[in-house]
XYZ file of C-alpha atoms in Angstrom:
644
model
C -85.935 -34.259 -94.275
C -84.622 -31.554 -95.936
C -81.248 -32.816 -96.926
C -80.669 -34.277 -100.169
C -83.694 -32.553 -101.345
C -81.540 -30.935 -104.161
C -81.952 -32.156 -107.689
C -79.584 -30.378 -110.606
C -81.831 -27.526 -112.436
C -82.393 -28.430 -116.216
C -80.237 -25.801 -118.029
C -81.318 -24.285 -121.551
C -78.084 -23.999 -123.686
C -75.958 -21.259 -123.869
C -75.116 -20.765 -127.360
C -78.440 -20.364 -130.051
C -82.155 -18.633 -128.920
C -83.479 -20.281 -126.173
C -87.088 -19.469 -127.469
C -86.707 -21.790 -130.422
C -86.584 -24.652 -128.857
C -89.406 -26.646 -127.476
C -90.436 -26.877 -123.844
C -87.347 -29.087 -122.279
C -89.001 -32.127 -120.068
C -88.530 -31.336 -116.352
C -88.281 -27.300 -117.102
C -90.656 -24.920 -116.299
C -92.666 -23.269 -118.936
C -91.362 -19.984 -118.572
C -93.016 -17.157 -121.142
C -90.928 -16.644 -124.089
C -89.760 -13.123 -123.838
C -88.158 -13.465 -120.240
C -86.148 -16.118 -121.216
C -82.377 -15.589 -121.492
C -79.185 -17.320 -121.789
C -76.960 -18.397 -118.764
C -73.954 -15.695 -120.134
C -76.413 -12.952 -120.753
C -78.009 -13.955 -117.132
C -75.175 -13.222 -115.495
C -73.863 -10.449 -117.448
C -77.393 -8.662 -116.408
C -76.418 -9.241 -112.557
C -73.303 -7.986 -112.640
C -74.218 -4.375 -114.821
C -76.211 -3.804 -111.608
C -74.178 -4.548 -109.153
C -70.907 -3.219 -109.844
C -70.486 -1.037 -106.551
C -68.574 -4.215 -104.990
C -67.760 -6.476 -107.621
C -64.331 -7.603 -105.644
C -66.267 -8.437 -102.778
C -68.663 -10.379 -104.691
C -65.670 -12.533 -106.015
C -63.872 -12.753 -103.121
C -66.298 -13.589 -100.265
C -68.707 -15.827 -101.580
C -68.343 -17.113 -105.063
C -67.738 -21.023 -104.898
C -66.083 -21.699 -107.933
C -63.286 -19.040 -107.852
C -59.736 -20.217 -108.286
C -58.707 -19.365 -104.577
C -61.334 -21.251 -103.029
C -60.981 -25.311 -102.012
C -64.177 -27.359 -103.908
C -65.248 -30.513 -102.161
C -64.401 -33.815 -103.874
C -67.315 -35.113 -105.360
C -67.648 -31.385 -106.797
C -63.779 -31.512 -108.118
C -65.073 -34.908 -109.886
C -68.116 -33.039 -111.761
C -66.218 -30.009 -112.637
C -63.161 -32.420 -113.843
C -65.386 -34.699 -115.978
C -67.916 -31.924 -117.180
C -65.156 -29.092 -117.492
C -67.891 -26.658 -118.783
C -72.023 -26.775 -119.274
C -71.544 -25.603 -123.017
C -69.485 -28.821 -123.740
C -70.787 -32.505 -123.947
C -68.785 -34.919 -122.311
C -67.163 -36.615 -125.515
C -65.836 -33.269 -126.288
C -64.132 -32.970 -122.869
C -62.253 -36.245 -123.238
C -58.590 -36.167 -123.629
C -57.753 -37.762 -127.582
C -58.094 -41.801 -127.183
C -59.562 -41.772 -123.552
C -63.075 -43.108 -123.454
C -65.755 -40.325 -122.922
C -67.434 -40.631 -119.428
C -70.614 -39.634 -118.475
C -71.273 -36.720 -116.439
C -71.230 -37.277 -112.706
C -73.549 -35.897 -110.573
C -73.031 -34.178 -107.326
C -75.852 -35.604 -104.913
C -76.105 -35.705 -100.891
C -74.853 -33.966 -98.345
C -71.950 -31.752 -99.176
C -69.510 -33.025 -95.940
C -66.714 -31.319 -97.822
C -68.318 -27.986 -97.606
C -66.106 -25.074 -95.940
C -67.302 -24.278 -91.822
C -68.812 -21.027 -91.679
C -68.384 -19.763 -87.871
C -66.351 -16.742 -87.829
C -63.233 -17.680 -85.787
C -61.162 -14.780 -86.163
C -63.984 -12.910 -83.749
C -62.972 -15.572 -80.887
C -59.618 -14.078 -80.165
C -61.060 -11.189 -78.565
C -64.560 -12.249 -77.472
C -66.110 -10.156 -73.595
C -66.285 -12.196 -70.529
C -69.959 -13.144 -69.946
C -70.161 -11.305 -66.407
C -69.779 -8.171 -68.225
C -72.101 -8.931 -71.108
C -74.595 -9.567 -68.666
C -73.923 -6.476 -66.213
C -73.994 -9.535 -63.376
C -73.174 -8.022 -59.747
C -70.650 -10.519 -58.865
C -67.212 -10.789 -60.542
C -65.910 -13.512 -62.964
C -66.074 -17.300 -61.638
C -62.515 -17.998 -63.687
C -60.928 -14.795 -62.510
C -57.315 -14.789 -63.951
C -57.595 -17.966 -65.507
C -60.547 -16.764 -67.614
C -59.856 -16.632 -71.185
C -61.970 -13.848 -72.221
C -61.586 -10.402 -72.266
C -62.563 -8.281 -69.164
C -61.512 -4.998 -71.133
C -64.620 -3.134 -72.570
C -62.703 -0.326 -74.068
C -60.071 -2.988 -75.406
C -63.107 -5.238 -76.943
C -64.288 -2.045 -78.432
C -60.990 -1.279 -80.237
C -61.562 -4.762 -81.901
C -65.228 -4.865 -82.548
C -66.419 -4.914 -86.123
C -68.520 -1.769 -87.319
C -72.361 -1.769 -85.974
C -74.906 -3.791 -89.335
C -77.536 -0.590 -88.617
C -79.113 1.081 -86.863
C -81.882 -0.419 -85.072
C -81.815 -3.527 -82.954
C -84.335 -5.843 -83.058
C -84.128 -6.947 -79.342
C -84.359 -3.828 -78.083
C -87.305 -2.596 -79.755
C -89.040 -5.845 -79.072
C -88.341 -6.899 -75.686
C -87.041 -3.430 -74.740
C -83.370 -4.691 -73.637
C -80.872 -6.081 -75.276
C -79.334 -9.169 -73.358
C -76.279 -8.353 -75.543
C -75.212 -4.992 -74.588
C -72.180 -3.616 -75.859
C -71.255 -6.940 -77.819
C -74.277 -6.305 -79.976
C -74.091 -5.740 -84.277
C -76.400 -2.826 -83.542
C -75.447 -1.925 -80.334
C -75.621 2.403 -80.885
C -78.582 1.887 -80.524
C -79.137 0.967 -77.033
C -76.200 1.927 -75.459
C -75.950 5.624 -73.624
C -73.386 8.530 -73.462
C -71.342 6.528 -71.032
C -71.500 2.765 -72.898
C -74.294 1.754 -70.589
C -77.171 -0.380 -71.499
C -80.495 1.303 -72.251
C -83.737 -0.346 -71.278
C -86.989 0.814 -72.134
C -89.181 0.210 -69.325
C -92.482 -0.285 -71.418
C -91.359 -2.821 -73.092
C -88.940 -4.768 -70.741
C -90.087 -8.963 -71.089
C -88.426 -12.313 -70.971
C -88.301 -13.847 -75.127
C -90.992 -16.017 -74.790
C -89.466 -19.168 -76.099
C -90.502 -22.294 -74.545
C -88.971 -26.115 -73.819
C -85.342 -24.805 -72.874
C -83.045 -26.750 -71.178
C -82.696 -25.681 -67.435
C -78.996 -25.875 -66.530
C -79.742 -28.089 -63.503
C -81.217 -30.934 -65.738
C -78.316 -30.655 -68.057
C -76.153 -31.319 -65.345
C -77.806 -34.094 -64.040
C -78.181 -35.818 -67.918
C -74.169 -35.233 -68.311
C -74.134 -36.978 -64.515
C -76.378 -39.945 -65.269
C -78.493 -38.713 -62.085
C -81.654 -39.227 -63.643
C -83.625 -42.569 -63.070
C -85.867 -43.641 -65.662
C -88.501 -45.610 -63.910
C -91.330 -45.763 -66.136
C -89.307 -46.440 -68.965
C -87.503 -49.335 -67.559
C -90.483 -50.549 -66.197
C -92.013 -50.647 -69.383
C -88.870 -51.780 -71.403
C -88.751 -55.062 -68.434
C -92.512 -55.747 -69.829
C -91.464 -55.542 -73.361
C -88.471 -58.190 -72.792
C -90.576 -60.582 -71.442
C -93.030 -60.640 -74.265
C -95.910 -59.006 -72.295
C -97.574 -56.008 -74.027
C -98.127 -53.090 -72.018
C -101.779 -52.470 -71.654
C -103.484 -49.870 -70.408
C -103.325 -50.955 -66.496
C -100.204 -51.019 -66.575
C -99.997 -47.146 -66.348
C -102.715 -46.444 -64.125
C -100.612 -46.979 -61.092
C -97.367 -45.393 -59.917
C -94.777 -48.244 -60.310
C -93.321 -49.962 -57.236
C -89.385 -48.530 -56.794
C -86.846 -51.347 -56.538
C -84.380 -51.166 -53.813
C -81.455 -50.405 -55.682
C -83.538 -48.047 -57.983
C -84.514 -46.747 -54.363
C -80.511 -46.328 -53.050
C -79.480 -44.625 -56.298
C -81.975 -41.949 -56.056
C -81.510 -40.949 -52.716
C -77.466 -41.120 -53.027
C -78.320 -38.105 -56.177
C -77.602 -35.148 -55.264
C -80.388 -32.674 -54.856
C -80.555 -29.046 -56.565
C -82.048 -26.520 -54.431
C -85.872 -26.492 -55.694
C -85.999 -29.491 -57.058
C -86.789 -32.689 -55.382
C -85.076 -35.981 -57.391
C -87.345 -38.865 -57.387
C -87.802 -42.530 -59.243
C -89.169 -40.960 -61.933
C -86.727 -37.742 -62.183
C -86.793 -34.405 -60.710
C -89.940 -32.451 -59.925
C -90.418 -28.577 -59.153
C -91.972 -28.248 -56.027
C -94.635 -26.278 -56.730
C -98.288 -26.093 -55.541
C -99.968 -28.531 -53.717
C -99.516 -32.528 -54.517
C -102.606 -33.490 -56.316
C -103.717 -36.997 -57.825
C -102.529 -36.161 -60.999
C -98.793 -36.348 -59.379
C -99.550 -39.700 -58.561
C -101.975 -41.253 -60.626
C -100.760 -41.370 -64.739
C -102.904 -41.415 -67.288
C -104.618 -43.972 -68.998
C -104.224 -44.488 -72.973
C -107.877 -44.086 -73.197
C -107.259 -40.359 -71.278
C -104.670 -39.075 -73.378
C -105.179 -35.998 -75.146
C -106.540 -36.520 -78.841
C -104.807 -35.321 -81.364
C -107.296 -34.010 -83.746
C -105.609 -32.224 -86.779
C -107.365 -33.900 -89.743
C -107.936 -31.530 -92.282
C -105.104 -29.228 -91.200
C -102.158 -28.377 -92.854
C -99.090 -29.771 -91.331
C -95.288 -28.228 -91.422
C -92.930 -31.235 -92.324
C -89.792 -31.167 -89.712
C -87.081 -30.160 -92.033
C -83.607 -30.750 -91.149
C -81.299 -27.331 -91.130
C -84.313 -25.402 -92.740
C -86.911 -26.027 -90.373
C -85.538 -24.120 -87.311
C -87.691 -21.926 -85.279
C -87.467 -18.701 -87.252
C -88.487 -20.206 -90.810
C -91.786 -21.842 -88.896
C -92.772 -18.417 -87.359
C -93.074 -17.445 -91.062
C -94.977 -20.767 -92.096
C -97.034 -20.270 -89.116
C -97.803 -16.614 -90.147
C -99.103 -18.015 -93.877
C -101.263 -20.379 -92.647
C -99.386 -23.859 -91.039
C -101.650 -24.785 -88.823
C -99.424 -27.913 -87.243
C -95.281 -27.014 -86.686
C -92.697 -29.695 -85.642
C -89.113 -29.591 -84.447
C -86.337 -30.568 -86.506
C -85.000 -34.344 -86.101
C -83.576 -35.133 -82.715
C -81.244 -37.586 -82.088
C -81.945 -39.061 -78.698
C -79.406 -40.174 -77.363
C -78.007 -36.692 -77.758
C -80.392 -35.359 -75.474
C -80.064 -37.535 -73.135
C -76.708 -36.702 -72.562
C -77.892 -33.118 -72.361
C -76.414 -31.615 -75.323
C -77.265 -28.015 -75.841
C -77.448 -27.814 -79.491
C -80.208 -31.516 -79.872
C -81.965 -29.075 -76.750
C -82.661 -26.210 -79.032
C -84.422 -28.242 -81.458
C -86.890 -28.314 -79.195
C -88.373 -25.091 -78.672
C -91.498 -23.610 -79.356
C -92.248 -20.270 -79.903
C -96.087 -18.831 -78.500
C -97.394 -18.833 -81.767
C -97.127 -22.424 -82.755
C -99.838 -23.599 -80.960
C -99.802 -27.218 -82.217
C -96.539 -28.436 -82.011
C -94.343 -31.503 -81.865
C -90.974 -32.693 -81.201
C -89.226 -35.605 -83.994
C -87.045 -37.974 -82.112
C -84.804 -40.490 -84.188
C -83.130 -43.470 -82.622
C -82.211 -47.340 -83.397
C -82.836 -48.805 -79.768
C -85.810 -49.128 -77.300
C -84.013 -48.307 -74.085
C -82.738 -44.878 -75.744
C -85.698 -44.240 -77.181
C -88.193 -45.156 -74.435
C -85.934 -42.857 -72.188
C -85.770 -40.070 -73.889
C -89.804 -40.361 -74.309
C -90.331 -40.043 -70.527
C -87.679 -37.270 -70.583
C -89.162 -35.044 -72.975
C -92.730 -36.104 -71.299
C -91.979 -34.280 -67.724
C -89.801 -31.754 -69.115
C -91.431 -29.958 -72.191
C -94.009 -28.538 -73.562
C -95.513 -30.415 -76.713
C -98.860 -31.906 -77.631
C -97.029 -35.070 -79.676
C -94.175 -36.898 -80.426
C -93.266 -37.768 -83.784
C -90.793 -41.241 -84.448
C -88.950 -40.583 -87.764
C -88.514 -43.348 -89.653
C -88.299 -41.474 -92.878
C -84.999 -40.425 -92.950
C -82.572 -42.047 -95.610
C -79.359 -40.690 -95.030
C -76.526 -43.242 -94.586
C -75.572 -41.515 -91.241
C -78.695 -42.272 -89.722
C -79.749 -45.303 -91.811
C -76.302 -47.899 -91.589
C -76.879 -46.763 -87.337
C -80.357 -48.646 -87.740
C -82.378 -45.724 -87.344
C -84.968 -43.909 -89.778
C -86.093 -46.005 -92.709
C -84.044 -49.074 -91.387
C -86.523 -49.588 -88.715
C -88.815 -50.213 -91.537
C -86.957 -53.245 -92.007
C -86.489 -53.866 -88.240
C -90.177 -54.967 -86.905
C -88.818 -56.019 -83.633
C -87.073 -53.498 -82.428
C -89.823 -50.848 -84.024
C -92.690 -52.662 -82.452
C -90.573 -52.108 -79.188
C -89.598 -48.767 -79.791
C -93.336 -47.536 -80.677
C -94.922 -49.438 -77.473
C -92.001 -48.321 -75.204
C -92.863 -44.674 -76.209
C -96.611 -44.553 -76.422
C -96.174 -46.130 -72.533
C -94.656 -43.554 -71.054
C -95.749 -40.382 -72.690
C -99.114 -38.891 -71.862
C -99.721 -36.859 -75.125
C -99.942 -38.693 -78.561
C -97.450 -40.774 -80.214
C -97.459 -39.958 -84.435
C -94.593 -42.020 -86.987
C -93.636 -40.577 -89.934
C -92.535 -43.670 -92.641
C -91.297 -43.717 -96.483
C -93.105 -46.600 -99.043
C -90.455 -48.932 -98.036
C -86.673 -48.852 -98.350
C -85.957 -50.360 -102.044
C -87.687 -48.761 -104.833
C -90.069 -51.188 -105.503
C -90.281 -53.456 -102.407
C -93.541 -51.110 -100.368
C -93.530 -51.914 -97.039
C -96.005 -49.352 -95.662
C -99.091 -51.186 -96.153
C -98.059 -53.924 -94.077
C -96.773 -51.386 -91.643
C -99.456 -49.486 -91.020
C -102.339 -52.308 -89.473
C -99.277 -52.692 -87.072
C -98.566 -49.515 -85.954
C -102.589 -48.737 -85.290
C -102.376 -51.982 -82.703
C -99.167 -50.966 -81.531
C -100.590 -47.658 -80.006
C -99.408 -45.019 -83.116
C -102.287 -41.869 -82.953
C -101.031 -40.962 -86.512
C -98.810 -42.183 -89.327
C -97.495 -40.124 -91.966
C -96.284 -41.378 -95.150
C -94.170 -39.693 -97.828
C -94.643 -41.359 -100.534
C -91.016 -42.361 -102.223
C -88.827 -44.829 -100.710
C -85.655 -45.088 -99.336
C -83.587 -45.601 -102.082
C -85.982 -43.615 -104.577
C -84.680 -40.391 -102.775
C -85.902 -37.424 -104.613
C -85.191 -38.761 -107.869
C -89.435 -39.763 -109.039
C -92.522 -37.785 -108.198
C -94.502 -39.327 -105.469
C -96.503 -42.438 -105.553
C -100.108 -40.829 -104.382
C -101.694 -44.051 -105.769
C -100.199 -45.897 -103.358
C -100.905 -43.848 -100.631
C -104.723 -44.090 -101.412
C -103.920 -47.538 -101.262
C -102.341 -47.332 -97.467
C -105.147 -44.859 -96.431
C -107.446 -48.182 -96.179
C -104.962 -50.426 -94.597
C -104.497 -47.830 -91.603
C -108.149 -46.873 -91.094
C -109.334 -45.833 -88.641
C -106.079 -44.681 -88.085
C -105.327 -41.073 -89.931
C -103.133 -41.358 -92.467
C -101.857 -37.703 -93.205
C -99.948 -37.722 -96.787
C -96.480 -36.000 -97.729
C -94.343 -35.679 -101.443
C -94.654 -33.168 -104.219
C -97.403 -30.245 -102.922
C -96.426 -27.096 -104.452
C -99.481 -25.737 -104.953
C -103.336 -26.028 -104.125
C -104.271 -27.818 -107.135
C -101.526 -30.359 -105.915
C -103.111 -30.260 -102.249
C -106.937 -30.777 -103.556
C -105.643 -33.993 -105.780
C -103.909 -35.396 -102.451
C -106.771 -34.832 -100.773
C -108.764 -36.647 -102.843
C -107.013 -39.970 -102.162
C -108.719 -40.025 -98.572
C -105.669 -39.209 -96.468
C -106.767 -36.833 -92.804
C -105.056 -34.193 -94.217
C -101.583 -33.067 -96.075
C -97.894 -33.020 -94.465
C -95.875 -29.856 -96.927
C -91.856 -30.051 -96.949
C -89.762 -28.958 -99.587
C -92.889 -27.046 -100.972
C -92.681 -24.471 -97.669
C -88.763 -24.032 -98.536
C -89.436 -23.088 -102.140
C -92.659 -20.912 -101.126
C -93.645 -20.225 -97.812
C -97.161 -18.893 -98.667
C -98.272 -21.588 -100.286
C -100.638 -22.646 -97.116
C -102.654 -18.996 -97.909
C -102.861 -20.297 -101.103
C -104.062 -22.991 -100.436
C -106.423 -21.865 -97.572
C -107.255 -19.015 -100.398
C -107.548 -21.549 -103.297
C -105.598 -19.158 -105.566
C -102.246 -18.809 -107.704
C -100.445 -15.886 -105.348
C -97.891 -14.100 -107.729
C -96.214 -12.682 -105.015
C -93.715 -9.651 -106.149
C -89.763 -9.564 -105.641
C -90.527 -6.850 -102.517
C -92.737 -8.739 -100.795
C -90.504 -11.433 -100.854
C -87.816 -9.753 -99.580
C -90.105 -8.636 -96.575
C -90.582 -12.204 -95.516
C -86.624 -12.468 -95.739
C -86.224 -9.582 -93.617
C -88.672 -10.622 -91.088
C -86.624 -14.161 -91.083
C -83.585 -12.448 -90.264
C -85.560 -10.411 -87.314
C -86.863 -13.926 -86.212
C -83.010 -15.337 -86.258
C -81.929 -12.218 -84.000
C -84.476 -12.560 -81.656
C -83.707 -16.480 -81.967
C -79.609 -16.711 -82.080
C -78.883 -13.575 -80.923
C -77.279 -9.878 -82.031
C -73.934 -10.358 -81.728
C -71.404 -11.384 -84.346
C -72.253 -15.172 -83.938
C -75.897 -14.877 -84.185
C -75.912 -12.538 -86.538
C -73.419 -15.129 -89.015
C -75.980 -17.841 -87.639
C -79.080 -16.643 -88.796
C -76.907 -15.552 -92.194
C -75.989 -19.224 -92.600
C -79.417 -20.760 -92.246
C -81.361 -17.660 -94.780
C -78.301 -18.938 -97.050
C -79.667 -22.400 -96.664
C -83.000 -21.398 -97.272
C -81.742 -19.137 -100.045
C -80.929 -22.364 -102.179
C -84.203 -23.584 -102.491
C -86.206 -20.525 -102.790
C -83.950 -19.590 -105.757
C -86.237 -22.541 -107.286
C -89.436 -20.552 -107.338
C -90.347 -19.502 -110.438
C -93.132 -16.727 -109.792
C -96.483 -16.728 -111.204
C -96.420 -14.066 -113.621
C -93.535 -15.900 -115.638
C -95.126 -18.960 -116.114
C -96.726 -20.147 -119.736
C -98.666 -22.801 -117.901
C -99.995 -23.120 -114.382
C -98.830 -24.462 -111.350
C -95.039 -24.541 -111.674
C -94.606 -28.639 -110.711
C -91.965 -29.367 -107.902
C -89.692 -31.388 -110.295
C -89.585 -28.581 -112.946
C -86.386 -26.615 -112.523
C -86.082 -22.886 -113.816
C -84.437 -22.240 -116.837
C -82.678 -19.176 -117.042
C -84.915 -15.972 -117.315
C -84.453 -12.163 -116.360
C -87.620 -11.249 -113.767
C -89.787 -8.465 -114.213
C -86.953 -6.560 -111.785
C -83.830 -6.693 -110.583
C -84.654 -8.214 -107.033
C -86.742 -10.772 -109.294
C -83.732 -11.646 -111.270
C -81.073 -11.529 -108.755
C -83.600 -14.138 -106.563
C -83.536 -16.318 -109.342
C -80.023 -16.795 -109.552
C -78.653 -20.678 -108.692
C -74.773 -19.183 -107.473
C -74.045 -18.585 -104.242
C -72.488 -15.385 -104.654
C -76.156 -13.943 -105.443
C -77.573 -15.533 -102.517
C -74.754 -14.025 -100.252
C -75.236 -10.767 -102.210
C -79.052 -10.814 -101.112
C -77.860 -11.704 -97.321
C -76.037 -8.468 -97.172
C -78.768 -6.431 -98.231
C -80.001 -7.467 -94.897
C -77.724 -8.299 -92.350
C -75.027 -6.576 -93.655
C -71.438 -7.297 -95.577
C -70.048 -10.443 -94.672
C -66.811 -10.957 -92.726
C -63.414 -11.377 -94.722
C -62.895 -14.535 -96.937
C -66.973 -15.720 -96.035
C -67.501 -18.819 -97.801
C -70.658 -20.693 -98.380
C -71.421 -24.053 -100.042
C -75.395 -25.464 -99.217
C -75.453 -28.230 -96.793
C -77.325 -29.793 -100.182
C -75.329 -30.899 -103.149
C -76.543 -29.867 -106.442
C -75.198 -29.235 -110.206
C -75.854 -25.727 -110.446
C -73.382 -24.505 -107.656
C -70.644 -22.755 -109.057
């Protein structure tokens, strides 16, 4: 999980030389003579970048005057009223000085991005599409059916190249398109190069008529309620259980002939089925445990499935360093089992990842179990991942995440429910336990191996730890013995290869990488490379440029893709502004829980990269996708103390 992952940056002093001073604990060891001060920081920023200084104030900077700060950040700005100051000097004469609050979590308060004031005059679909037949809604549609009217409206094209259209050789967005000039002809129609004309090869979307069926509750779950009837009466599903096709009850019988029937597909007990191809035994007979597909990725480096940061662009870059195993962001089930579209598009895959898994996260068997034999006939994965790591209240007080840790019954069900019914491997990811000092795991882990688990990963920090100690890698050597033969891949705290060659060392299968992909995407070449990479500011903004292509071809060209894929680089913006590059450094690695100090890079691109306000990030997003729409505001999804 991504969120929460924010920690405050240790901050040299403003007033006085910062070179003086020793080495603060918890800062990195920056070289002497880039070192600056946070006023002469900022002062450098804005000598270069006076061409839109307004804008910079007015569409993205955080802690302006006319802009609404979330509570917990009106507490910390109230009680800290400026770095320079300690707390007793903010206090009011005879009030007791309080300590300095600080802002942690998920910022719910932040302001919503999506750029309604483009909704009032948004194209009807059928025209977007150039579709033959006229609009379903006809007068009662609420879109526009005026081209030359939508036109009149539309904000000015971002450049002059579109990214669809020189990939797949069409742009599905026509004249709605940020870049639209340059597809469209003399007379506003849609170009198409015939070279290049091909379908985005995404995989594991969600066909419109199984969405309508989930929203319906036409779907019977058959194997999954067979297996959750064996799992109420105490019996353990073994492995002839699944050999056969399960007899259909009568009423399970009734209700799947009374659904109604999509033309191509052919609803069964155990769902619908394309018919396609000849029937064949392996329509009838299921596999075995002892068939499944083996999932052999020791030694590999594995992609942790980050929340908001680990979409499907950002792993097309990981992938491109060196990630050899991807996963989907968290998935709530019982979302997609009511066939939301947003939980849906978690789920694809993109050609290049070619071992991939989905994460689901839910509290209850039956939900669970379900979903399992969903996702097992209707995408394209080669596992399934249960999280159980995730510590955020929304999930946890629900009984899901780390509370199943806690929950044996109901995870023993969950995990034998799941492996039942899917037919490629079944992998948990786990925390040490959920108190601080109360480990859990290595009881865990002996369980999970009977229980039918392929793989467990465990980062090592608890529930209630957070983000707050390094990792406890000890321990995890510890748990690599209680889950043999079992592979026991480890996750907390790689940032560089030095960091993955000590985990390795503890006897884990291989190495699960989170927060150290947001901060530095290349670090699996270094790691493959066993070298320090001191990667330079223009090469970083490459990769960001070739995220923002990714998000186009992923969201889409028009005005809400294009703010889409803005508001996720922003996200990822936050972290990478912790990087400190190699050059700069007194000491090698840089250590995840050292923060920057403030330092002026060997360029301008270097500095402005390293900057922890939000207007700087936004500043680098319109380098690339253009200037943002009027009033933009951005707050991370992550809380931390150096937002301004």
């Amino acid at each position: 999980m991504a969120e929460g992952a924010a920690e405050a940056p240790a901050e040299s002093g403003s007033g006085g030389d910062p070179r003086a001073s020793e080495p603060e604990r918890g800062v990195a060891p920056i070289k002497p003579q880039y070192l600056t001060t946070k006023e002469q920081f900022h002062e450098f920023l804005e000598a270069k970048g006076q061409e839109k200084p307004s804008q910079e104030t007015k569409a993205g900077d955080p802690g302006g005057n006319d802009l609404p700060e979330p509570e917990a950040k009106r507490i910390r700005l109230e009680d800290g009223q400026t770095e320079d100051r300690q707390p007793e000097e903010t206090a009011e004469p005879g009030e007791q000085p309080q300590a300095r609050k600080r802002a942690r979590g998920q910022n719910k308060g932040r302001p919503h991005v999506k750029p309604t004031h483009y909704d009032k005059n948004r194209l009807c679909p059928s025209l977007i599409q150039e579709s033959a037949t006229k609009c379903f809604f006809g007068d009662r549609c609420r879109f526009l059916h005026d081209v030359d009217r939508y036109l009149e409206t539309k904000p000015a094209d971002l450049g002059p190249c579109c990214v669809l259209f020189e990939t797949f050789g069409r742009c599905p967005y026509g004249v709605t398109c940020r870049f639209a000039r340059a597809h469209l002809g003399p007379e506003g129609q849609n170009l198409v190069q015939e070279g290049l004309v091909q379908a985005p090869p995404v995989r594991n979307g969600l066909d419109k008529a199984l969405q309508q069926q989930l929203r319906k509750r036409k779907i019977c779950f058959e194997r999954a309620e067979q297996a959750l009837r064996q799992l109420g009466k105490g019996q353990l599903p073994g492995p002839a259980s699944s050999a056969t096709v399960p007899e259909t009850t009568e009423a399970e019988g009734a209700h799947a002939q009374q659904a109604p029937q999509e033309p191509g597909i052919v609803v069964t007990p155990s769902g619908p089925l394309r018919t396609c191809g000849p029937l064949t035994d392996e329509d009838v007979v299921r596999l075995r445990p002892c068939e499944k597909k083996r999932l052999d990725i020791s030694g590999k480096l594995y992609l942790a499935p980050l929340t908001t940061c680990g979409n499907l662009p950002f792993r097309r870059i990981c992938k491109r360093f060196g990630a050899d195993v991807t996963c989907g962001e968290m998935a709530v089930c019982t979302n997609l089992l009511q066939g939301q579209t947003s939980e849906w598009a978690l789920l694809k895959r993109h050609p290049c990842e070619d071992v991939f898994g989905v994460q689901l996260e839910g509290a209850f068997p039956d939900t669970m179990t379900k979903c399992a034999e969903l996702l097992n006939r209707t995408v394209e994965v080669d596992f399934v991942d249960i999280n159980v790591g995730c510590p955020i209240d929304l999930v946890y007080k629900k009984g899901g995440g780390c509370a199943l840790m806690s929950r044996s019954t109901k995870f023993q069900q969950i995990v034998r429910g799941m492996n039942q019914v899917l037919d490629v491997p079944l992998t948990v990811k786990i925390r040490t336990g959920v108190q601080e000092r109360v480990n859990l795991a290595h009881r865990l882990l002996p369980e999970l191996r009977d229980w039918g688990a392929a793989l467990v990963t465990l980062h090592g920090r608890s529930r209630e730890q957070r983000y707050t100690k390094l990792a406890d890698w000890q321990y995890i050597e510890q748990c690599v013995t209680a889950a043999s033969p079992m592979p026991l891949f480890g996750n907390g705290d790689i940032l560089s290869y030095e960091d993955a060659n000590r985990a390795l060392q503890t006897g884990v299968a291989g190495i699960m990488i989170a927060r150290g992909a947001l901060l530095k995407p290349w670090l699996f070449t270094e790691i493959k490379e066993q070298r320090h990479w001191d990667i330079s500011s223009s090469e970083r903004l490459d990769i960001l440029r070739d995220f923002t292509h990714y998000g186009l071809e992923h969201w889409g060209s028009d005005t809400q893709g294009v703010e889409k894929t803005r508001r996720f680089l922003l996200e990822w913006l936050s972290f990478l502004c912790r990087y400190v590059p190699v050059g700069l450094l007194e000491r090698l690695p840089q250590r995840i829980n050292e923060r920057p100090p403030y330092y002026l890079g060997r360029d301008y691109l270097e500095t402005l990269m390293a900057s922890q306000k939000a207007a700087d990030w936004i500043r680098i997003s319109e380098l690339l996708l253009g200037p943002v729409p009027p009033g933009f505001i951005f707050l991370p999804k992550h809380k931390a103390n150096a937002y301004k």
